[in-house]
mmCIF file of C-alpha atoms and ligand atoms in Angstrom:
data_model
loop_
_atom_site.group_PDB
_atom_site.id
_atom_site.type_symbol
_atom_site.label_atom_id
_atom_site.label_comp_id
_atom_site.label_asym_id
_atom_site.label_seq_id
_atom_site.Cartn_x
_atom_site.Cartn_y
_atom_site.Cartn_z
ATOM 1 C CA MET T 1314 -29.218 9.584 16.535
ATOM 2 C CA ASP T 1315 -29.223 12.712 18.674
ATOM 3 C CA ARG T 1316 -27.805 10.946 21.725
ATOM 4 C CA ILE T 1317 -24.365 12.114 22.841
ATOM 5 C CA ASN T 1318 -21.807 9.578 23.974
ATOM 6 C CA ALA T 1319 -19.692 11.800 26.209
ATOM 7 C CA ASP T 1320 -17.137 9.096 27.083
ATOM 8 C CA TYR T 1321 -16.275 8.438 23.449
ATOM 9 C CA MET T 1322 -16.114 12.112 22.671
ATOM 10 C CA LEU T 1323 -13.874 12.904 25.620
ATOM 11 C CA ALA T 1324 -11.444 10.072 24.857
ATOM 12 C CA ILE T 1325 -9.821 12.250 22.220
ATOM 13 C CA GLU T 1326 -9.521 15.200 24.606
ATOM 14 C CA GLU T 1327 -7.434 13.270 27.132
ATOM 15 C CA PRO T 1328 -4.089 14.873 26.183
ATOM 16 C CA PHE T 1329 -5.576 18.311 26.895
ATOM 17 C CA MET T 1330 -6.047 17.292 30.526
ATOM 18 C CA LYS T 1331 -2.772 15.430 30.857
ATOM 19 C CA VAL T 1332 -0.367 18.064 29.521
ATOM 20 C CA PRO T 1333 -0.924 20.764 32.215
ATOM 21 C CA LEU T 1334 -1.012 18.126 34.961
ATOM 22 C CA GLU T 1335 2.290 16.630 33.786
ATOM 23 C CA GLN T 1336 3.771 20.130 33.597
ATOM 24 C CA LEU T 1337 2.514 20.838 37.113
ATOM 25 C CA LYS T 1338 4.026 17.611 38.418
ATOM 26 C CA ARG T 1339 7.394 18.544 36.920
ATOM 27 C CA THR T 1340 7.379 22.119 38.213
ATOM 28 C CA VAL T 1341 6.458 21.025 41.742
ATOM 29 C CA ARG T 1342 9.061 18.254 41.758
ATOM 30 C CA GLN T 1343 11.788 20.530 40.439
ATOM 31 C CA SER T 1344 11.161 23.323 42.938
ATOM 32 C CA GLN T 1345 10.893 20.809 45.761
ATOM 33 C CA LYS T 1346 14.245 19.281 44.822
ATOM 34 C CA HIS T 1347 15.818 22.686 44.449
ATOM 35 C CA ALA T 1348 14.480 23.861 47.846
ATOM 36 C CA GLU T 1349 15.668 20.681 49.571
ATOM 37 C CA ARG T 1350 19.132 20.952 48.045
ATOM 38 C CA GLU T 1351 19.544 24.623 48.901
ATOM 39 C CA THR T 1352 18.271 24.360 52.484
ATOM 40 C CA ALA T 1353 20.449 21.297 53.100
ATOM 41 C CA GLN T 1354 23.509 23.153 51.808
ATOM 42 C CA VAL T 1355 22.736 26.294 53.833
ATOM 43 C CA GLY T 1356 22.148 24.106 56.918
ATOM 44 C CA ALA T 1357 25.495 22.359 56.394
ATOM 45 C CA ALA T 1358 27.265 25.706 55.957
ATOM 46 C CA LEU T 1359 25.702 26.979 59.200
ATOM 47 C CA GLY T 1360 26.819 23.832 61.020
ATOM 48 C CA ASP T 1361 30.301 24.397 59.659
ATOM 49 C CA LEU T 1362 30.318 27.974 60.923
ATOM 50 C CA ALA T 1363 29.175 26.857 64.384
ATOM 51 C CA LYS T 1364 31.982 24.273 64.539
ATOM 52 C CA ARG T 1365 34.580 26.839 63.631
ATOM 53 C CA ASP T 1366 33.244 29.243 66.246
ATOM 54 C CA GLY T 1367 36.167 31.054 67.811
ATOM 55 C CA ALA T 1368 38.488 30.371 64.899
ATOM 56 C CA LEU T 1369 36.780 33.008 62.754
ATOM 57 C CA GLY T 1370 36.622 36.766 63.269
ATOM 58 C CA ALA T 1371 33.277 38.583 63.630
ATOM 59 C CA GLN T 1372 33.653 40.108 60.163
ATOM 60 C CA GLU T 1373 34.228 36.720 58.552
ATOM 61 C CA VAL T 1374 31.175 35.279 60.297
ATOM 62 C CA ASP T 1375 29.145 38.291 59.177
ATOM 63 C CA GLN T 1376 30.261 37.832 55.581
ATOM 64 C CA ALA T 1377 29.501 34.126 55.632
ATOM 65 C CA LEU T 1378 26.040 34.769 57.075
ATOM 66 C CA ASP T 1379 25.338 37.482 54.482
ATOM 67 C CA GLY T 1380 26.292 35.014 51.765
ATOM 68 C CA LEU T 1381 23.857 32.458 53.155
ATOM 69 C CA ILE T 1382 21.072 35.034 53.482
ATOM 70 C CA ASP T 1383 21.559 36.035 49.833
ATOM 71 C CA ARG T 1384 21.370 32.415 48.866
ATOM 72 C CA LEU T 1385 18.100 31.966 50.731
ATOM 73 C CA LYS T 1386 16.722 35.154 49.148
ATOM 74 C CA THR T 1387 17.525 33.777 45.678
ATOM 75 C CA LEU T 1388 15.813 30.527 46.647
ATOM 76 C CA LYS T 1389 12.749 32.481 47.789
ATOM 77 C CA ARG T 1390 12.599 34.365 44.473
ATOM 78 C CA LYS T 1391 12.859 31.149 42.511
ATOM 79 C CA LEU T 1392 10.158 29.497 44.577
ATOM 80 C CA GLU T 1393 7.882 32.501 44.073
ATOM 81 C CA THR T 1394 8.335 32.242 40.299
ATOM 82 C CA ALA T 1395 7.632 28.505 40.471
ATOM 83 C CA HIS T 1396 4.590 29.155 42.613
ATOM 84 C CA HIS T 1397 3.250 31.621 40.042
ATOM 85 C CA GLU T 1398 3.819 29.058 37.281
ATOM 86 C CA GLU T 1399 2.047 26.373 39.317
ATOM 87 C CA ALA T 1400 -0.936 28.654 39.938
ATOM 88 C CA GLN T 1401 -1.205 29.284 36.180
ATOM 89 C CA LEU T 1402 -1.091 25.567 35.413
ATOM 90 C CA ILE T 1403 -3.757 24.828 38.021
ATOM 91 C CA GLN T 1404 -5.946 27.577 36.593
ATOM 92 C CA ARG T 1405 -5.438 26.201 33.088
ATOM 93 C CA SER T 1406 -6.362 22.656 34.164
ATOM 94 C CA LYS T 1407 -9.438 23.965 35.910
ATOM 95 C CA GLN T 1408 -10.613 25.921 32.862
ATOM 96 C CA ARG T 1409 -10.077 22.911 30.608
ATOM 97 C CA ALA T 1410 -11.914 20.593 32.981
ATOM 98 C CA MET T 1411 -14.821 23.018 33.179
ATOM 99 C CA ASP T 1412 -15.079 23.366 29.398
ATOM 100 C CA LEU T 1413 -14.921 19.626 28.861
ATOM 101 C CA SER T 1414 -17.426 18.836 31.591
ATOM 102 C CA GLU T 1415 -20.047 20.992 29.851
ATOM 103 C CA LEU T 1416 -20.510 18.021 27.543
ATOM 104 C CA GLU T 1417 -22.211 16.069 30.333
ATOM 105 C CA GLY T 1418 -24.971 18.672 30.479
ATOM 106 C CA PHE T 1419 -26.137 18.392 26.864
ATOM 107 C CA GLU T 1420 -29.161 16.247 26.228
ATOM 108 C CA SER T 1421 -29.258 16.193 22.460
ATOM 109 C CA ALA T 1422 -26.791 16.654 19.619
ATOM 110 C CA ALA T 1423 -29.295 19.053 18.051
ATOM 111 C CA GLN T 1424 -28.898 21.580 20.882
ATOM 112 C CA PRO T 1425 -27.253 24.806 19.673
ATOM 113 C CA GLU T 1426 -25.036 24.807 22.801
ATOM 114 C CA PHE T 1427 -23.728 21.397 21.789
ATOM 115 C CA GLN T 1428 -23.018 22.649 18.268
ATOM 116 C CA ARG T 1429 -21.077 25.545 19.786
ATOM 117 C CA TRP T 1430 -19.147 23.146 22.005
ATOM 118 C CA CYS T 1431 -18.246 21.056 18.935
ATOM 119 C CA ARG T 1432 -17.135 24.149 17.045
ATOM 120 C CA ALA T 1433 -14.846 25.109 19.953
ATOM 121 C CA ARG T 1434 -13.543 21.546 20.007
ATOM 122 C CA LEU T 1435 -12.749 21.681 16.314
ATOM 123 C CA ASP T 1436 -10.870 24.928 16.915
ATOM 124 C CA ARG T 1437 -8.726 23.468 19.685
ATOM 125 C CA VAL T 1438 -8.015 20.394 17.586
ATOM 126 C CA LEU T 1439 -6.930 22.719 14.746
ATOM 127 C CA VAL T 1440 -4.763 24.665 17.202
ATOM 128 C CA ASP T 1441 -3.071 21.373 18.167
ATOM 129 C CA TYR T 1442 -2.527 20.629 14.457
ATOM 130 C CA MET T 1443 -0.993 24.033 13.784
ATOM 131 C CA LEU T 1444 1.263 23.895 16.826
ATOM 132 C CA ARG T 1445 2.538 20.497 15.738
ATOM 133 C CA SER T 1446 3.220 21.714 12.224
ATOM 134 C CA GLY T 1447 5.150 24.753 13.502
ATOM 135 C CA ASN T 1448 2.572 27.472 12.750
ATOM 136 C CA VAL T 1449 2.648 28.877 16.268
ATOM 137 C CA GLU T 1450 1.472 32.389 15.433
ATOM 138 C CA THR T 1451 -1.554 31.105 13.464
ATOM 139 C CA ALA T 1452 -2.344 28.719 16.302
ATOM 140 C CA ARG T 1453 -2.131 31.555 18.807
ATOM 141 C CA ARG T 1454 -4.490 33.737 16.763
ATOM 142 C CA LEU T 1455 -7.026 30.981 16.232
ATOM 143 C CA ALA T 1456 -6.954 30.117 19.945
ATOM 144 C CA ALA T 1457 -7.444 33.765 20.894
ATOM 145 C CA GLY T 1458 -10.183 34.305 18.292
ATOM 146 C CA SER T 1459 -12.212 31.350 19.506
ATOM 147 C CA GLY T 1460 -11.631 31.817 23.249
ATOM 148 C CA GLN T 1461 -9.562 28.637 23.464
ATOM 149 C CA GLU T 1462 -6.271 30.113 24.694
ATOM 150 C CA HIS T 1463 -6.323 27.917 27.770
ATOM 151 C CA PHE T 1464 -6.260 24.870 25.475
ATOM 152 C CA ALA T 1465 -3.156 25.936 23.546
ATOM 153 C CA ASP T 1466 0.033 24.331 24.874
ATOM 154 C CA THR T 1467 2.130 26.900 23.057
ATOM 155 C CA ALA T 1468 5.097 26.858 25.473
ATOM 156 C CA LEU T 1469 5.505 23.097 25.182
ATOM 157 C CA PHE T 1470 5.483 23.125 21.374
ATOM 158 C CA GLU T 1471 7.809 26.120 21.295
ATOM 159 C CA LEU T 1472 10.264 24.195 23.447
ATOM 160 C CA VAL T 1473 10.018 21.261 21.012
ATOM 161 C CA MET T 1474 10.563 23.473 17.975
ATOM 162 C CA ASP T 1475 13.415 25.492 19.489
ATOM 163 C CA THR T 1476 15.214 22.304 20.436
ATOM 164 C CA GLU T 1477 14.592 20.760 17.008
ATOM 165 C CA ARG T 1478 15.982 23.881 15.342
ATOM 166 C CA GLU T 1479 19.001 23.864 17.588
ATOM 167 C CA LEU T 1480 19.677 20.236 16.678
ATOM 168 C CA CYS T 1481 18.978 20.422 12.935
ATOM 169 C CA GLU T 1482 20.207 23.903 12.073
ATOM 170 C CA ARG T 1483 22.873 24.706 14.625
ATOM 171 C CA HIS T 1484 23.999 21.122 15.193
ATOM 172 C CA SER T 1485 24.088 21.634 18.948
ATOM 173 C CA CYS T 1486 22.849 19.212 21.602
ATOM 174 C CA GLN T 1487 23.024 21.721 24.432
ATOM 175 C CA GLY T 1488 19.315 22.506 24.853
ATOM 176 C CA ALA T 1489 18.267 18.889 24.450
ATOM 177 C CA LEU T 1490 20.871 17.716 26.997
ATOM 178 C CA GLN T 1491 19.759 20.378 29.438
ATOM 179 C CA TRP T 1492 16.173 19.161 29.078
ATOM 180 C CA CYS T 1493 17.332 15.557 29.631
ATOM 181 C CA ALA T 1494 19.113 16.620 32.833
ATOM 182 C CA GLU T 1495 15.934 18.266 34.111
ATOM 183 C CA ASN T 1496 13.846 15.210 33.280
ATOM 184 C CA ARG T 1497 16.328 12.446 34.069
ATOM 185 C CA SER T 1498 14.117 10.421 36.401
ATOM 186 C CA ALA T 1499 11.182 10.496 33.951
ATOM 187 C CA LEU T 1500 13.487 9.373 31.122
ATOM 188 C CA LEU T 1501 14.854 6.580 33.277
ATOM 189 C CA LYS T 1502 11.355 5.397 34.006
ATOM 190 C CA ILE T 1503 10.561 4.962 30.305
ATOM 191 C CA GLN T 1504 14.111 3.670 29.652
ATOM 192 C CA SER T 1505 14.689 6.258 26.975
ATOM 193 C CA PRO T 1506 18.160 6.230 25.371
ATOM 194 C CA LEU T 1507 17.720 9.849 24.189
ATOM 195 C CA GLU T 1508 20.483 11.230 26.406
ATOM 196 C CA PHE T 1509 22.874 8.527 25.208
ATOM 197 C CA GLU T 1510 22.096 9.373 21.569
ATOM 198 C CA LEU T 1511 22.813 13.051 22.240
ATOM 199 C CA ARG T 1512 26.063 12.254 24.049
ATOM 200 C CA LEU T 1513 27.029 9.952 21.188
ATOM 201 C CA GLN T 1514 26.444 12.798 18.743
ATOM 202 C CA GLU T 1515 28.744 15.108 20.720
ATOM 203 C CA PHE T 1516 31.365 12.355 20.650
ATOM 204 C CA ILE T 1517 30.885 11.940 16.875
ATOM 205 C CA GLU T 1518 31.428 15.671 16.370
ATOM 206 C CA MET T 1519 34.721 15.461 18.277
ATOM 207 C CA ALA T 1520 35.762 12.505 16.126
ATOM 208 C CA ARG T 1521 34.766 14.480 13.007
ATOM 209 C CA ALA T 1522 36.974 17.354 14.141
ATOM 210 C CA ALA T 1523 39.834 14.869 14.804
ATOM 211 C CA ARG T 1524 39.883 15.890 18.517
ATOM 212 C CA THR T 1525 40.845 12.352 19.469
ATOM 213 C CA LEU T 1526 42.004 12.962 23.040
ATOM 214 C CA ASP T 1527 38.963 15.097 23.848
ATOM 215 C CA ALA T 1528 36.735 12.421 22.340
ATOM 216 C CA ILE T 1529 38.312 9.688 24.493
ATOM 217 C CA ALA T 1530 37.947 11.786 27.652
ATOM 218 C CA TYR T 1531 34.346 12.594 26.696
ATOM 219 C CA ALA T 1532 33.544 8.923 26.082
ATOM 220 C CA LYS T 1533 34.979 7.937 29.485
ATOM 221 C CA ARG T 1534 32.865 10.558 31.207
ATOM 222 C CA HIS T 1535 29.592 10.462 29.282
ATOM 223 C CA LEU T 1536 29.355 7.205 27.308
ATOM 224 C CA THR T 1537 30.712 4.581 29.717
ATOM 225 C CA PRO T 1538 27.892 5.184 32.275
ATOM 226 C CA TRP T 1539 25.668 3.648 29.547
ATOM 227 C CA SER T 1540 27.763 0.460 29.171
ATOM 228 C CA ALA T 1541 25.114 -1.762 30.744
ATOM 229 C CA THR T 1542 22.693 -1.203 27.863
ATOM 230 C CA GLN T 1543 24.762 0.353 25.055
ATOM 231 C CA LEU T 1544 28.122 -1.431 25.146
ATOM 232 C CA PRO T 1545 28.179 -2.639 21.486
ATOM 233 C CA ARG T 1546 27.368 0.868 20.286
ATOM 234 C CA ILE T 1547 30.004 2.433 22.521
ATOM 235 C CA GLU T 1548 32.566 -0.012 21.130
ATOM 236 C CA ARG T 1549 31.577 0.853 17.590
ATOM 237 C CA ALA T 1550 31.729 4.552 18.427
ATOM 238 C CA MET T 1551 35.310 4.150 19.667
ATOM 239 C CA MET T 1552 36.207 2.558 16.315
ATOM 240 C CA LEU T 1553 35.039 5.763 14.694
ATOM 241 C CA LEU T 1554 38.252 7.422 15.861
ATOM 242 C CA ALA T 1555 40.144 5.279 13.365
ATOM 243 C CA PHE T 1556 38.015 6.419 10.417
ATOM 244 C CA SER T 1557 37.844 9.670 8.503
ATOM 245 C CA PRO T 1558 34.468 11.468 8.155
ATOM 246 C CA ALA T 1559 34.684 10.703 4.416
ATOM 247 C CA THR T 1560 34.728 6.931 5.038
ATOM 248 C CA GLN T 1561 32.514 4.740 2.856
ATOM 249 C CA CYS T 1562 32.459 1.908 5.405
ATOM 250 C CA PRO T 1563 28.686 1.585 6.047
ATOM 251 C CA PRO T 1564 28.360 1.608 9.874
ATOM 252 C CA TYR T 1565 30.808 4.510 10.277
ATOM 253 C CA ARG T 1566 29.464 6.418 7.289
ATOM 254 C CA ALA T 1567 26.009 6.207 8.933
ATOM 255 C CA MET T 1568 27.424 7.554 12.217
ATOM 256 C CA PHE T 1569 29.095 10.484 10.468
ATOM 257 C CA SER T 1570 25.944 11.171 8.440
ATOM 258 C CA GLU T 1571 24.274 14.574 8.786
ATOM 259 C CA ALA T 1572 20.932 12.753 8.782
ATOM 260 C CA ARG T 1573 21.582 11.768 12.400
ATOM 261 C CA TRP T 1574 20.645 15.315 13.439
ATOM 262 C CA ALA T 1575 17.143 15.011 11.976
ATOM 263 C CA GLY T 1576 16.869 11.619 13.691
ATOM 264 C CA LEU T 1577 17.774 13.190 17.045
ATOM 265 C CA ALA T 1578 15.153 15.909 16.524
ATOM 266 C CA ALA T 1579 12.517 13.256 15.789
ATOM 267 C CA ASP T 1580 13.612 11.255 18.864
ATOM 268 C CA PHE T 1581 13.370 14.353 21.036
ATOM 269 C CA ARG T 1582 9.846 15.113 19.818
ATOM 270 C CA ALA T 1583 8.756 11.497 20.311
ATOM 271 C CA VAL T 1584 10.116 11.362 23.863
ATOM 272 C CA ILE T 1585 8.608 14.667 24.963
ATOM 273 C CA PHE T 1586 5.237 13.668 23.459
ATOM 274 C CA ARG T 1587 5.435 10.379 25.320
ATOM 275 C CA LEU T 1588 6.201 12.030 28.645
ATOM 276 C CA PHE T 1589 3.273 14.400 28.203
ATOM 277 C CA SER T 1590 0.910 11.669 26.955
ATOM 278 C CA LEU T 1591 0.500 13.395 23.600
ATOM 279 C CA PRO T 1592 -0.333 11.027 20.745
ATOM 280 C CA PRO T 1593 2.308 10.987 17.970
ATOM 281 C CA GLN T 1594 -0.240 12.014 15.354
ATOM 282 C CA PRO T 1595 -2.282 15.252 15.502
ATOM 283 C CA LEU T 1596 -5.685 15.051 17.218
ATOM 284 C CA LEU T 1597 -7.207 16.258 13.946
ATOM 285 C CA HIS T 1598 -6.006 13.071 12.227
ATOM 286 C CA LEU T 1599 -7.481 10.940 15.015
ATOM 287 C CA LEU T 1600 -10.843 12.649 14.643
ATOM 288 C CA LEU T 1601 -10.826 12.357 10.854
ATOM 289 C CA GLN T 1602 -9.757 8.730 10.992
ATOM 290 C CA THR T 1603 -12.686 7.910 13.238
ATOM 291 C CA GLY T 1604 -15.023 9.152 10.510
ATOM 292 C CA LEU T 1605 -13.036 7.693 7.626
ATOM 293 C CA SER T 1606 -12.943 4.219 9.165
ATOM 294 C CA ALA T 1607 -16.733 4.139 9.048
ATOM 295 C CA LEU T 1608 -16.703 4.908 5.317
ATOM 296 C CA LYS T 1609 -13.912 2.658 4.083
ATOM 297 C CA THR T 1610 -15.166 -0.150 1.858
ATOM 298 C CA PRO T 1611 -13.369 -2.665 -0.412
ATOM 299 C CA ALA T 1612 -14.246 -0.417 -3.394
ATOM 300 C CA CYS T 1613 -12.181 2.426 -1.873
ATOM 301 C CA VAL T 1614 -8.995 0.348 -1.960
ATOM 302 C CA SER T 1615 -9.626 -1.253 -5.353
ATOM 303 C CA ASP T 1616 -6.851 -0.905 -7.947
ATOM 304 C CA ASP T 1617 -9.494 -0.087 -10.568
ATOM 305 C CA PRO T 1618 -10.100 3.685 -10.383
ATOM 306 C CA ALA T 1619 -13.555 3.078 -11.940
ATOM 307 C CA GLU T 1620 -14.575 1.492 -8.633
ATOM 308 C CA HIS T 1621 -13.845 4.699 -6.717
ATOM 309 C CA SER T 1622 -16.605 7.125 -5.932
ATOM 310 C CA ARG T 1623 -16.024 10.826 -6.384
ATOM 311 C CA ASP T 1624 -18.139 11.594 -3.325
ATOM 312 C CA CYS T 1625 -16.295 9.242 -0.997
ATOM 313 C CA PRO T 1626 -13.510 10.930 1.009
ATOM 314 C CA VAL T 1627 -11.657 7.619 1.428
ATOM 315 C CA CYS T 1628 -11.486 7.262 -2.370
ATOM 316 C CA GLN T 1629 -9.520 10.534 -2.589
ATOM 317 C CA GLY T 1630 -6.127 8.865 -2.484
ATOM 318 C CA GLU T 1631 -4.082 12.054 -2.428
ATOM 319 C CA THR T 1632 -5.879 13.718 0.464
ATOM 320 C CA LEU T 1633 -8.143 12.083 3.032
ATOM 321 C CA GLY T 1634 -7.558 8.652 1.487
ATOM 322 C CA ARG T 1635 -3.963 8.820 2.706
ATOM 323 C CA LEU T 1636 -5.148 9.176 6.286
ATOM 324 C CA ALA T 1637 -7.364 6.134 5.770
ATOM 325 C CA GLN T 1638 -4.536 3.986 4.357
ATOM 326 C CA ASP T 1639 -3.869 1.990 7.520
ATOM 327 C CA LEU T 1640 -7.463 1.852 8.710
ATOM 328 C CA PRO T 1641 -9.438 -1.402 8.605
ATOM 329 C CA LEU T 1642 -12.438 -1.783 6.300
ATOM 330 C CA SER T 1643 -15.696 -0.874 7.954
ATOM 331 C CA HIS T 1644 -18.285 -3.498 8.636
ATOM 332 C CA HIS T 1645 -21.493 -2.659 6.804
ATOM 333 C CA VAL T 1646 -24.578 -4.645 7.709
ATOM 334 C CA HIS T 1647 -26.619 -2.825 5.072
ATOM 335 C CA SER T 1648 -25.116 -1.862 1.759
ATOM 336 C CA ASN T 1649 -25.875 1.344 -0.035
ATOM 337 C CA LEU T 1650 -26.110 1.535 -3.785
ATOM 338 C CA VAL T 1651 -24.439 4.670 -5.005
ATOM 339 C CA CYS T 1652 -24.778 5.997 -8.528
ATOM 340 C CA ARG T 1653 -21.401 6.219 -10.238
ATOM 341 C CA ILE T 1654 -22.451 9.313 -12.185
ATOM 342 C CA THR T 1655 -24.065 11.462 -9.507
ATOM 343 C CA GLY T 1656 -22.606 9.893 -6.367
ATOM 344 C CA GLU T 1657 -26.130 9.849 -4.920
ATOM 345 C CA ARG T 1658 -27.766 6.927 -3.188
ATOM 346 C CA MET T 1659 -30.086 4.743 -5.283
ATOM 347 C CA ASN T 1660 -33.339 3.697 -3.628
ATOM 348 C CA GLU T 1661 -37.076 3.433 -4.375
ATOM 349 C CA ASP T 1662 -37.242 7.157 -5.194
ATOM 350 C CA ASN T 1663 -34.181 7.100 -7.418
ATOM 351 C CA PRO T 1664 -34.038 3.477 -8.603
ATOM 352 C CA PRO T 1665 -31.037 1.781 -10.198
ATOM 353 C CA MET T 1666 -31.439 1.338 -13.994
ATOM 354 C CA ARG T 1667 -29.662 -1.363 -15.959
ATOM 355 C CA LEU T 1668 -28.441 -0.499 -19.459
ATOM 356 C CA PRO T 1669 -28.390 -3.179 -22.193
ATOM 357 C CA ASN T 1670 -24.585 -3.457 -21.715
ATOM 358 C CA GLY T 1671 -25.090 -4.447 -18.063
ATOM 359 C CA HIS T 1672 -23.912 -1.243 -16.380
ATOM 360 C CA VAL T 1673 -26.170 0.323 -13.741
ATOM 361 C CA TYR T 1674 -26.836 4.023 -13.072
ATOM 362 C CA SER T 1675 -29.510 5.943 -11.203
ATOM 363 C CA LEU T 1676 -32.735 7.035 -12.881
ATOM 364 C CA ALA T 1677 -31.979 10.660 -11.980
ATOM 365 C CA ALA T 1678 -28.595 10.508 -13.741
ATOM 366 C CA LEU T 1679 -30.057 8.913 -16.883
ATOM 367 C CA THR T 1680 -33.010 11.333 -17.049
ATOM 368 C CA ASP T 1681 -30.625 14.245 -16.694
ATOM 369 C CA MET T 1682 -28.361 12.838 -19.401
ATOM 370 C CA ALA T 1683 -31.273 12.180 -21.786
ATOM 371 C CA ALA T 1684 -32.425 15.791 -21.361
ATOM 372 C CA LYS T 1685 -28.930 17.030 -22.222
ATOM 373 C CA LEU T 1686 -28.285 14.712 -25.151
ATOM 374 C CA GLY T 1687 -31.820 15.039 -26.537
ATOM 375 C CA GLY T 1688 -33.861 12.500 -28.484
ATOM 376 C CA GLY T 1689 -34.241 10.233 -25.451
ATOM 377 C CA ARG T 1690 -30.656 9.083 -25.893
ATOM 378 C CA ILE T 1691 -28.212 8.176 -23.143
ATOM 379 C CA LYS T 1692 -24.513 7.321 -23.201
ATOM 380 C CA CYS T 1693 -22.790 4.826 -20.920
ATOM 381 C CA PRO T 1694 -19.879 6.797 -19.379
ATOM 382 C CA ARG T 1695 -17.795 3.642 -19.093
ATOM 383 C CA THR T 1696 -18.125 2.291 -22.648
ATOM 384 C CA ASN T 1697 -19.386 5.406 -24.487
ATOM 385 C CA GLN T 1698 -22.124 3.262 -26.101
ATOM 386 C CA LEU T 1699 -25.351 5.070 -26.988
ATOM 387 C CA PHE T 1700 -28.747 3.681 -25.973
ATOM 388 C CA ALA T 1701 -32.327 4.847 -25.836
ATOM 389 C CA ILE T 1702 -33.445 5.654 -22.308
ATOM 390 C CA ALA T 1703 -36.444 3.429 -22.907
ATOM 391 C CA ASP T 1704 -34.059 0.439 -23.092
ATOM 392 C CA ALA T 1705 -32.870 0.962 -19.530
ATOM 393 C CA LYS T 1706 -34.522 -1.527 -17.186
ATOM 394 C CA LYS T 1707 -35.478 -0.638 -13.666
ATOM 395 C CA LEU T 1708 -33.906 -2.884 -11.017
ATOM 396 C CA PHE T 1709 -35.593 -3.656 -7.737
ATOM 397 C CA VAL T 1710 -33.622 -3.393 -4.526
ATOM 398 C CA SER T 1711 -34.609 -6.050 -2.069
HETATM 399 ZN ZN1 ZN G 215 -14.591 5.117 -1.120
#
């Protein structure tokens, strides 16, 4: 019972390790690309200068060289910033790995150090939940208060929320398109149509504003490169130019719909989560579902509310029960008898008692009820019939 299965426990922590590593990969790749591009361009410009040697005056050469030196200085500054960012990400990964590896050192679940580790884990899972639900400041405070700052991917979630706001509130695709440009090769790898959807939205806005010529030019430039996979949708989009935004024709009404913005925001979140190996649902839900799946029985999903137990979290349809909706029923080798009145287990110490009407409750519940009602009387809570406690028959659990 006290044994710790570190592998199972760490499975849920995987995103915490993947996010900084993915960020690191991106930062390194971006600065590498940038450095290669800049040095190649400076090299080409130098070659050009050498070729035109003699044709240019000393002042012109000086100016050209100064320009190139400035360019290299800017590159150096950018690389220094990137280097600082990379060092932070490495440090963050290291701290996370060290915290998580502590788990291997615990021998028993009863150890106070293990309890502390679990408490910290709960905090970081709550931080993840708050960041996902947009409560960044609360998440930041909780992370700081419990020494879990290095587990809070605040910048990533802020990027998600800023972009979502820009899409939903300001109806602008600019930030999202910029992000797509920076992550084009990763998006290609997962064959994500996100950039196409954003481009399509910009086209739709031009059609809405009756800027037909602009829309056609935009489509030629930004939609046709997607013809291989999106041709039918591009064709339909072009038809949009013949319709007014007030059209009731279903496919075009859907394209003009404001709801598309919320859809784009959801797509953006889903894609960024996928690239960073973040599960779509909060880690807190995953943890809770693990526990709930062990408790879910056929009685929990019964249509008869009388079958539900007030002490079973799965039976609470409005709260935890909702999280358990899609979970399979647990496999119970041994069944537990639970008293419908007290929610306690019935066993040899608190045996099940059968009333003359056939309903069964625990001895403790009936004794308690008889003391309250007086005169050795008990009342069946399901039928409201009155009986003498002496008429209740003890049942034997085999
Ligand atoms: Zn239940």
